Short mmCIF file of C-alpha atoms in Angstrom, two decimals:
data_model
loop_
_atom_site.label_atom_id
_atom_site.label_comp_id
_atom_site.label_asym_id
_atom_site.label_seq_id
_atom_site.Cartn_x
_atom_site.Cartn_y
_atom_site.Cartn_z
CA MET Q 1 -74.28 135.26 -87.54
CA ALA Q 2 -71.38 135.93 -85.38
CA ASN Q 3 -72.68 133.56 -82.80
CA THR Q 4 -73.14 130.76 -85.30
CA LYS Q 5 -69.60 131.11 -86.62
CA LYS Q 6 -68.21 130.90 -83.11
CA LYS Q 7 -70.32 127.84 -82.48
CA LYS Q 8 -68.87 126.17 -85.54
CA SER Q 9 -65.26 126.94 -84.65
CA THR Q 10 -65.66 125.87 -81.08
CA SER Q 11 -67.53 122.74 -81.95
CA LYS Q 12 -64.61 121.65 -84.10
CA ARG Q 13 -62.16 122.03 -81.22
CA LYS Q 14 -64.51 120.74 -78.55
CA SER Q 15 -64.19 117.22 -77.41
CA THR Q 16 -66.81 114.61 -77.60
CA THR Q 17 -67.76 115.14 -73.97
CA THR Q 18 -68.62 118.85 -74.59
CA ARG Q 19 -70.99 117.88 -77.41
CA LYS Q 20 -72.73 115.39 -75.25
CA SER Q 21 -73.23 117.82 -72.41
CA SER Q 22 -74.76 120.45 -74.76
CA THR Q 23 -77.24 118.02 -76.23
CA THR Q 24 -78.41 116.93 -72.80
CA LYS Q 25 -79.01 120.53 -71.80
CA LYS Q 26 -81.07 121.15 -74.89
CA LYS Q 27 -83.22 118.19 -74.15
CA THR Q 28 -83.94 119.25 -70.62
CA THR Q 29 -84.93 122.78 -71.63
CA THR Q 30 -87.38 121.83 -74.46
CA LYS Q 31 -90.13 120.15 -72.54
CA PRO Q 32 -93.75 121.09 -73.51
CA SER Q 33 -95.42 123.15 -70.78
CA GLY Q 34 -98.43 124.94 -72.39
CA VAL Q 35 -98.48 128.64 -73.03
CA SER Q 36 -95.29 129.65 -71.43
CA SER Q 37 -93.17 127.22 -73.39
CA THR Q 38 -92.13 129.72 -75.98
CA LYS Q 39 -90.80 132.10 -73.39
CA LYS Q 40 -88.92 129.42 -71.57
CA SER Q 41 -87.36 128.14 -74.73
CA THR Q 42 -86.23 131.63 -75.61
CA THR Q 43 -84.56 132.14 -72.23
CA THR Q 44 -83.05 128.68 -72.37
CA LYS Q 45 -81.51 129.35 -75.73
CA LYS Q 46 -79.95 132.53 -74.42
CA LYS Q 47 -78.49 130.75 -71.42
CA THR Q 48 -76.99 127.86 -73.46
CA THR Q 49 -75.52 130.34 -75.90
CA SER Q 50 -73.78 132.25 -73.14
CA THR Q 51 -72.62 129.03 -71.50
CA LYS Q 52 -71.25 127.77 -74.78
CA ASN Q 53 -69.40 131.00 -75.30
CA LYS Q 54 -67.78 130.79 -71.89
CA LYS Q 55 -66.75 127.17 -72.34
CA SER Q 56 -65.37 127.74 -75.77
CA THR Q 57 -63.22 130.58 -74.45
CA ALA Q 58 -61.83 128.39 -71.60
CA SER Q 59 -61.07 125.53 -73.94
CA ILE Q 60 -59.22 127.89 -76.30
CA GLU Q 61 -57.07 129.18 -73.49
CA GLN Q 62 -56.31 125.67 -72.25
CA ALA Q 63 -55.34 124.54 -75.75
CA LEU Q 64 -53.04 127.52 -76.12
CA VAL Q 65 -51.33 126.72 -72.80
CA GLU Q 66 -50.90 123.07 -73.75
CA THR Q 67 -49.49 124.08 -77.12
CA GLU Q 68 -47.00 126.45 -75.50
CA VAL Q 69 -45.86 123.79 -72.96
CA THR Q 70 -45.48 121.24 -75.73
CA ARG Q 71 -43.40 123.70 -77.76
CA LYS Q 72 -41.07 124.39 -74.82
CA ILE Q 73 -40.57 120.67 -74.09
CA ASP Q 74 -39.69 120.07 -77.75
CA ALA Q 75 -37.22 122.95 -77.63
CA VAL Q 76 -35.51 121.52 -74.53
CA LYS Q 77 -35.28 118.11 -76.16
CA ASP Q 78 -33.67 119.68 -79.19
CA GLU Q 79 -31.12 121.53 -77.07
CA VAL Q 80 -30.18 118.64 -74.68
CA GLU Q 81 -29.60 115.30 -76.24
CA LEU Q 82 -29.46 112.64 -73.58
CA PRO Q 83 -26.75 110.00 -74.06
CA LYS Q 84 -28.01 106.84 -75.50
CA LYS Q 85 -27.92 103.81 -73.28
CA LYS Q 86 -25.07 101.53 -74.18
CA ALA Q 87 -26.01 98.22 -75.47
CA GLN Q 88 -25.04 95.52 -73.01
CA THR Q 89 -22.53 93.12 -74.46
CA ARG Q 90 -21.59 89.76 -73.07
CA GLU Q 91 -17.99 88.60 -73.28
CA ILE Q 92 -17.57 85.22 -74.75
CA SER Q 93 -15.03 83.04 -72.91
CA LYS Q 94 -12.02 82.15 -75.00
CA ASN Q 95 -10.98 79.29 -72.77
CA LYS Q 96 -10.80 76.22 -74.96
CA ASN Q 97 -9.69 73.84 -72.21
CA VAL Q 98 -11.67 70.69 -72.02
CA ALA Q 99 -12.20 69.02 -68.65
CA ASN Q 100 -10.39 65.71 -68.75
CA LYS Q 101 -10.93 64.71 -65.10
CA VAL Q 102 -14.16 63.58 -63.58
CA VAL Q 103 -14.63 64.43 -59.91
CA GLN Q 104 -15.90 61.38 -58.16
CA GLU Q 105 -18.72 61.56 -55.71
CA GLU Q 106 -16.46 60.02 -53.05
CA LYS Q 107 -14.30 63.14 -53.03
CA PHE Q 108 -17.32 65.33 -52.30
CA THR Q 109 -18.24 63.00 -49.48
CA GLY Q 110 -14.69 63.34 -48.03
CA VAL Q 111 -14.91 67.13 -48.26
CA LYS Q 112 -18.23 67.15 -46.44
CA THR Q 113 -16.79 64.92 -43.72
CA ALA Q 114 -13.78 67.22 -43.32
CA GLN Q 115 -16.08 70.25 -43.13
CA LYS Q 116 -18.10 68.57 -40.41
CA GLN Q 117 -14.93 67.79 -38.45
CA ILE Q 118 -13.75 71.41 -38.78
CA LYS Q 119 -17.15 72.68 -37.62
CA GLY Q 120 -17.02 70.27 -34.67
CA LYS Q 121 -13.53 71.41 -33.68
CA ARG Q 122 -14.56 75.05 -34.06
CA LYS Q 123 -17.61 74.46 -31.87
CA ASN Q 124 -15.46 72.71 -29.22
CA LYS Q 125 -13.02 75.61 -29.33
CA GLU Q 126 -15.84 78.12 -28.92
CA ASN Q 127 -17.21 76.12 -25.98
CA LEU Q 128 -13.77 76.06 -24.39
CA ILE Q 129 -13.36 79.81 -24.85
CA THR Q 130 -16.80 80.39 -23.34
CA LEU Q 131 -15.92 78.15 -20.39
CA ILE Q 132 -12.62 79.99 -19.84
CA LYS Q 133 -14.26 83.38 -20.04
CA SER Q 134 -16.85 82.33 -17.48
CA HIS Q 135 -14.13 81.58 -14.90
CA PRO Q 136 -14.48 83.90 -11.86
CA PHE Q 137 -10.81 84.87 -11.86
CA LEU Q 138 -10.86 85.87 -15.53
CA GLN Q 139 -14.09 87.79 -15.03
CA LYS Q 140 -12.52 89.66 -12.14
CA LEU Q 141 -9.43 90.32 -14.24
CA SER Q 142 -11.52 91.69 -17.10
CA ARG Q 143 -13.36 93.99 -14.66
CA LEU Q 144 -10.02 95.29 -13.42
CA LYS Q 145 -8.90 95.89 -17.01
CA ARG Q 146 -12.03 97.89 -17.74
CA LYS Q 147 -11.57 99.88 -14.55
CA ILE Q 148 -7.94 100.65 -15.45
CA LYS Q 149 -8.96 101.63 -18.96
CA ILE Q 150 -11.61 104.05 -17.71
CA TYR Q 151 -10.10 105.49 -14.50
CA GLY Q 152 -6.38 104.71 -14.91
CA ILE Q 153 -4.02 102.26 -13.20
CA THR Q 154 -4.03 104.24 -9.93
CA SER Q 155 -7.68 103.23 -9.46
CA VAL Q 156 -6.50 99.64 -8.92
CA ILE Q 157 -2.95 100.08 -7.56
CA PRO Q 158 -2.24 102.96 -5.20
CA LYS Q 159 0.30 105.47 -6.44
CA LYS Q 160 2.82 104.85 -3.66
CA TYR Q 161 2.85 101.08 -4.31
CA LEU Q 162 3.23 101.77 -8.02
CA ILE Q 163 6.36 103.89 -7.42
CA VAL Q 164 7.90 101.29 -5.08
CA SER Q 165 7.23 98.44 -7.53
CA SER Q 166 8.78 100.48 -10.37
CA PHE Q 167 11.99 100.89 -8.37
CA LEU Q 168 12.02 97.16 -7.57
CA ILE Q 169 11.59 96.26 -11.24
CA LEU Q 170 14.40 98.66 -12.14
CA PHE Q 171 16.65 97.07 -9.55
CA MET Q 172 15.81 93.47 -10.49
CA ILE Q 173 15.96 93.82 -14.29
CA VAL Q 174 17.97 96.82 -15.43
CA ILE Q 175 20.90 96.49 -12.99
CA PRO Q 176 21.57 92.76 -13.70
CA ILE Q 177 21.47 93.50 -17.44
CA ALA Q 178 23.97 96.33 -16.98
CA VAL Q 179 26.24 94.06 -14.96
CA TYR Q 180 25.90 91.33 -17.59
CA PHE Q 181 27.09 93.61 -20.39
CA TYR Q 182 29.58 95.67 -18.40
CA GLN Q 183 32.26 94.59 -15.97
CA GLU Q 184 34.50 96.65 -13.73
CA PRO Q 185 38.20 96.46 -14.68
CA GLY Q 186 39.34 95.08 -11.28
CA ILE Q 187 43.03 94.29 -10.67
CA LYS Q 188 45.26 94.66 -13.70
CA ILE Q 189 47.94 92.02 -14.28
CA ASP Q 190 51.18 93.11 -15.92
CA LEU Q 191 50.92 90.67 -18.81
CA THR Q 192 54.23 91.77 -20.37
CA SER Q 193 56.20 90.90 -17.24
CA VAL Q 194 54.25 87.68 -16.67
CA GLN Q 195 54.83 86.25 -20.10
CA GLU Q 196 58.58 86.94 -19.96
CA ASP Q 197 58.88 84.95 -16.71
CA ILE Q 198 56.51 82.17 -17.77
CA ASP Q 199 58.23 81.47 -21.09
CA THR Q 200 61.60 80.76 -19.37
CA LEU Q 201 60.16 78.97 -16.35
CA LYS Q 202 61.76 75.66 -15.48
CA THR Q 203 60.65 72.95 -13.13
CA LEU Q 204 62.37 70.09 -11.36
CA SER Q 205 61.42 67.15 -13.43
CA LEU Q 206 63.08 64.17 -14.96
CA ASN Q 207 64.54 65.13 -18.28
CA LEU Q 208 65.55 62.05 -20.25
CA ASP Q 209 67.65 64.20 -22.58
CA ASN Q 210 70.12 64.81 -19.70
CA ILE Q 211 70.66 61.13 -18.88
CA ASP Q 212 73.37 60.54 -21.46
CA GLU Q 213 75.30 63.53 -20.11
CA ILE Q 214 75.10 62.17 -16.55
CA VAL Q 215 76.29 58.72 -17.59
CA ASN Q 216 79.05 59.72 -20.04
CA ASN Q 217 80.63 62.74 -18.35
CA GLN Q 218 80.93 61.23 -14.92
CA ASN Q 219 82.92 58.18 -13.89
CA TYR Q 220 79.94 56.35 -12.46
CA PHE Q 221 79.55 53.49 -14.98
CA ASN Q 222 81.57 51.42 -17.33
CA THR Q 223 80.44 51.15 -20.93
CA MET Q 224 76.81 50.05 -21.19
CA LYS Q 225 74.60 49.15 -24.13
CA ASN Q 226 71.41 51.06 -24.99
CA TYR Q 227 68.28 48.92 -25.55
CA ASP Q 228 65.28 49.81 -27.63
CA ARG Q 229 61.66 48.60 -27.78
CA TYR Q 230 62.31 45.72 -30.13
CA ASP Q 231 64.68 44.30 -27.47
CA PHE Q 232 62.11 44.35 -24.68
CA ASP Q 233 60.60 40.95 -25.24
CA SER Q 234 63.75 39.09 -26.29
CA VAL Q 235 66.07 40.40 -23.55
CA PHE Q 236 63.84 41.45 -20.61
CA LYS Q 237 60.57 39.60 -21.43
CA LEU Q 238 58.91 43.00 -21.09
CA ASN Q 239 55.76 43.82 -23.02
CA SER Q 240 56.32 47.11 -24.87
CA ASP Q 241 52.65 48.05 -24.28
CA TYR Q 242 53.50 48.44 -20.59
CA VAL Q 243 55.99 51.26 -21.32
CA SER Q 244 55.20 54.88 -22.20
CA ASP Q 245 58.71 56.41 -22.07
CA PHE Q 246 62.08 54.94 -21.09
CA VAL Q 247 65.88 54.90 -21.00
CA ILE Q 248 67.40 51.39 -20.58
CA LYS Q 249 71.19 50.92 -20.34
CA TYR Q 250 72.71 47.57 -19.36
CA SER Q 251 76.14 45.89 -19.17
CA GLU Q 252 75.75 42.12 -18.91
CA SER Q 253 79.44 41.51 -18.14
CA LYS Q 254 79.81 44.20 -15.43
CA LYS Q 255 76.28 43.73 -14.06
CA GLN Q 256 75.79 47.48 -14.22
CA LEU Q 257 72.50 49.07 -15.29
CA LEU Q 258 70.34 52.17 -15.40
CA PHE Q 259 66.62 51.51 -15.99
CA ILE Q 260 64.32 54.56 -16.17
CA ILE Q 261 60.83 53.42 -17.22
CA LYS Q 262 57.53 55.32 -17.30
CA PRO Q 263 54.63 52.83 -17.24
CA THR Q 264 51.44 53.28 -19.19
CA ASN Q 265 48.16 53.54 -17.31
CA ASN Q 266 47.45 50.62 -14.94
CA ASN Q 267 50.71 48.83 -15.86
CA TYR Q 268 52.91 49.95 -12.96
CA ASP Q 269 52.80 46.55 -11.24
CA ASN Q 270 53.40 44.70 -14.52
CA VAL Q 271 56.62 46.65 -15.11
CA ILE Q 272 57.82 46.09 -11.52
CA SER Q 273 57.17 42.33 -11.60
CA THR Q 274 58.79 41.88 -15.03
CA MET Q 275 61.97 43.84 -14.21
CA ASN Q 276 62.33 42.22 -10.76
CA ALA Q 277 62.11 38.80 -12.40
CA PHE Q 278 64.87 39.78 -14.84
CA LEU Q 279 67.15 41.03 -12.05
CA LYS Q 280 66.55 37.93 -9.96
CA GLU Q 281 67.38 35.70 -12.90
CA ASN Q 282 70.67 37.57 -13.47
CA LYS Q 283 71.45 37.70 -9.73
CA ILE Q 284 71.49 41.50 -9.50
CA ASN Q 285 70.32 43.02 -6.25
CA VAL Q 286 68.75 46.47 -6.86
CA THR Q 287 65.94 48.31 -5.05
CA PRO Q 288 63.86 50.56 -7.37
CA PHE Q 289 62.46 53.99 -6.46
CA ASP Q 290 59.80 56.24 -8.01
CA TYR Q 291 60.34 59.78 -9.25
CA ASP Q 292 58.14 62.02 -11.40
CA GLY Q 293 56.06 59.08 -12.63
CA TYR Q 294 59.12 56.92 -13.49
CA ILE Q 295 60.39 53.64 -12.01
CA ILE Q 296 64.19 53.92 -11.65
CA TYR Q 297 66.80 51.17 -11.13
CA ILE Q 298 70.49 52.18 -10.59
CA LYS Q 299 73.49 49.81 -10.33
CA SER Q 300 76.84 51.57 -10.84
CA LYS Q 301 80.47 50.99 -9.78
CA SER Q 302 79.71 51.54 -6.09
CA LYS Q 303 76.99 52.47 -3.67
CA GLU Q 304 78.44 56.01 -3.38
CA SER Q 305 78.20 56.45 -7.12
CA ASP Q 306 74.59 55.10 -7.01
CA THR Q 307 73.69 57.89 -4.59
CA LEU Q 308 75.37 60.56 -6.74
CA VAL Q 309 73.60 59.35 -9.88
CA LYS Q 310 70.26 59.43 -8.07
CA SER Q 311 70.93 63.00 -6.88
CA LYS Q 312 71.87 64.14 -10.40
CA ILE Q 313 68.70 62.65 -11.83
CA MET Q 314 66.49 64.31 -9.22
CA GLN Q 315 68.12 67.71 -9.87
CA SER Q 316 67.23 67.46 -13.52
CA THR Q 317 65.05 70.29 -14.77
CA ILE Q 318 62.81 70.79 -17.78
CA ASN Q 319 61.07 73.82 -19.27
CA VAL Q 320 57.50 74.16 -18.10
CA PHE Q 321 56.47 74.98 -21.67
CA ASP Q 322 57.78 73.86 -25.01
CA LEU Q 323 58.83 76.40 -27.64
CA LEU Q 324 55.85 78.79 -27.84
CA LEU Q 325 54.21 80.95 -30.51
CA ASP Q 326 52.57 84.26 -29.51
CA LEU Q 327 49.12 84.76 -31.10
CA LYS Q 328 48.08 88.25 -32.24
CA LYS Q 329 44.47 89.46 -32.56
CA ASP Q 330 43.94 88.02 -36.03
CA ASP Q 331 45.58 84.73 -35.00
CA ILE Q 332 43.37 84.52 -31.90
CA SER Q 333 40.30 85.02 -34.08
CA SER Q 334 41.36 82.40 -36.64
CA THR Q 335 42.78 79.80 -34.21
CA LEU Q 336 40.37 80.10 -31.26
CA ASN Q 337 37.39 81.83 -32.98
CA ILE Q 338 37.49 84.60 -30.34
CA PRO Q 339 36.82 88.08 -31.83
CA SER Q 340 38.68 91.06 -30.36
CA ASN Q 341 35.49 92.76 -29.12
CA LEU Q 342 35.07 90.02 -26.47
CA TYR Q 343 38.21 90.99 -24.51
CA THR Q 344 40.07 94.13 -23.45
CA GLU Q 345 43.51 92.46 -23.27
CA ALA Q 346 44.90 88.99 -23.77
CA VAL Q 347 48.11 86.97 -23.96
CA ILE Q 348 47.69 83.61 -25.69
CA LYS Q 349 50.59 81.34 -26.59
CA VAL Q 350 50.49 77.89 -28.18
CA ALA Q 351 53.14 75.30 -29.04
CA ARG Q 352 55.25 76.34 -32.00
CA LEU Q 353 56.10 72.77 -33.04
CA LYS Q 354 53.32 70.53 -34.32
CA SER Q 355 54.57 67.69 -32.14
CA ASP Q 356 54.03 69.70 -28.92
CA THR Q 357 50.86 70.81 -27.20
CA THR Q 358 51.82 73.01 -24.23
CA GLY Q 359 50.62 76.62 -24.00
CA TYR Q 360 48.67 79.13 -21.92
CA ALA Q 361 46.03 81.86 -22.22
CA ILE Q 362 45.37 84.89 -19.99
CA ILE Q 363 42.26 86.76 -21.17
CA LYS Q 364 40.41 89.78 -19.74
CA PRO Q 365 36.75 89.62 -20.95
CA SER Q 366 35.01 92.88 -21.84
CA SER Q 367 31.77 91.90 -20.06
CA LEU Q 368 29.98 89.07 -18.32
CA HIS Q 369 28.36 88.09 -21.60
CA ALA Q 370 31.79 88.06 -23.27
CA LYS Q 371 33.21 85.92 -20.45
CA ASN Q 372 30.61 83.20 -20.98
CA LYS Q 373 31.21 83.29 -24.73
CA ILE Q 374 35.01 83.05 -24.35
CA MET Q 375 34.73 80.12 -21.92
CA SER Q 376 32.53 78.25 -24.38
CA LEU Q 377 34.94 78.88 -27.28
CA MET Q 378 37.99 77.82 -25.23
CA ASN Q 379 36.28 74.57 -24.25
CA ASP Q 380 35.62 73.91 -27.93
CA TYR Q 381 39.28 74.58 -28.73
CA TYR Q 382 40.60 72.15 -26.12
CA LYS Q 383 38.05 69.54 -27.17
CA SER Q 384 39.48 69.72 -30.70
CA LEU Q 385 43.01 69.22 -29.26
CA GLU Q 386 41.82 66.13 -27.39
CA ASP Q 387 40.55 64.72 -30.66
CA LYS Q 388 43.84 65.60 -32.34
CA TRP Q 389 46.02 63.86 -29.72
CA LYS Q 390 43.78 60.85 -29.03
CA ASP Q 391 46.56 58.52 -30.27
CA ASP Q 392 49.37 60.31 -28.37
CA SER Q 393 49.09 59.46 -24.68
CA ASP Q 394 51.60 62.07 -23.45
CA ASN Q 395 50.05 65.06 -25.22
CA LEU Q 396 46.53 63.80 -24.52
CA GLU Q 397 47.35 63.61 -20.81
CA LEU Q 398 48.66 67.18 -20.84
CA ILE Q 399 45.46 68.45 -22.49
CA LYS Q 400 43.16 66.56 -20.12
CA ASN Q 401 45.13 67.77 -17.09
CA ARG Q 402 44.91 71.43 -18.17
CA TYR Q 403 44.35 74.05 -15.50
CA PHE Q 404 41.63 76.73 -15.47
CA GLU Q 405 40.95 79.52 -12.99
CA GLU Q 406 39.14 82.85 -13.00
CA TYR Q 407 41.44 85.25 -11.18
CA ASP Q 408 40.61 88.95 -10.61
CA GLY Q 409 38.48 89.17 -13.77
CA TYR Q 410 40.98 87.22 -15.91
CA LEU Q 411 40.36 83.81 -17.48
CA ILE Q 412 43.54 81.71 -17.14
CA TYR Q 413 44.15 78.45 -19.03
CA ILE Q 414 47.41 76.48 -18.59
CA VAL Q 415 48.67 73.35 -20.38
CA SER Q 416 52.20 72.67 -19.13
CA ASN Q 417 54.52 70.30 -17.31
CA ASN Q 418 53.81 72.08 -14.00
CA ASN Q 419 50.51 73.96 -13.97
CA LYS Q 420 50.67 74.74 -10.26
CA LEU Q 421 54.05 76.44 -10.59
CA VAL Q 422 52.79 78.64 -13.46
CA MET Q 423 49.71 79.74 -11.51
CA GLU Q 424 51.81 80.65 -8.49
CA LEU Q 425 53.99 82.81 -10.71
CA ILE Q 426 50.96 84.66 -12.16
CA LYS Q 427 49.51 85.37 -8.71
CA SER Q 428 52.84 86.72 -7.51
CA LYS Q 429 52.79 89.51 -10.09
#
């Protein structure tokens, strides 16, 4: 009875395959074989019963194991809740713009053509680079570079040659740069003493302001009339364009005269021919002479007095410079655009009156670089004065005839009535 109950319980839990296998075994064991069939059937029944018992026990154990594993998996699921996968959302574009331009097919064709041209140029460039790289000299150079990179520069250039070349480079580059930005002081000029002597310097030159004193204070002439430019054409038939500066005194009754005329450029002969024609017409015999750029005619009371008047005129002196204004550092910077860091010392004086243009500058540059800069700025300054005096022939001539010399590290500029005399004075100090 116990065996039958076990069979029932196991048969319920057994699978379909177990049932099938048991039925097949029964069939094979119950074949008719005569007398001994009863015995065989009895033994067969015993064997199947024991086999069934064993299988039922194994299936029970397996079911228990599966149940336990299932229970543990459920427990783990309860303890650890995996995060749910987020639902994928798709953003909807809020752009409400409506295309109002239609791209023509021609534009795409132009773009393709441009792309082809760019590709062609790029290919040509690559071919050129390849050709250059394949040059034997460049290949050799690249090998040398690799060798230097691996073994050092001494593997290509011996150490002794490297040291010698370094000294040569130092000599050829560093030293000229040092000389360019630094200059030895050299000889120092006493600028205080020089400017005192220069400012009062006089030169032998015809001074028209002294003519009236010569004529009036000495008993050389009788009373004579002074003539001005508007009388030139009517009295002397002289074109006023021929004359730059003048003093003309004439006595028609006494046939006495003093003509001091400075011709304009290229009009020397015109003045001579015009005045000689006037003298010939009035039957006055006078021989002119030249002095300091002037044509001079003298006819006084006697020949002795003519000689004395000539001597007085030739002893006339003028100041080399007009009334001058001394420029300080700020004035030099504003007037000449020369900052104080470009020079170590300087004396610069310009004409005080706006109608004059004489002056001088003695500047000691702080370096070779500063010297070049100062020379450039001074040239600009004098160019501006030329533009200023383009309608004044006397001042323009003074500016164009200015003197420049670099003397013992000093830059010297002179605009005066006797530049040579001023330079001799500076060199004597």
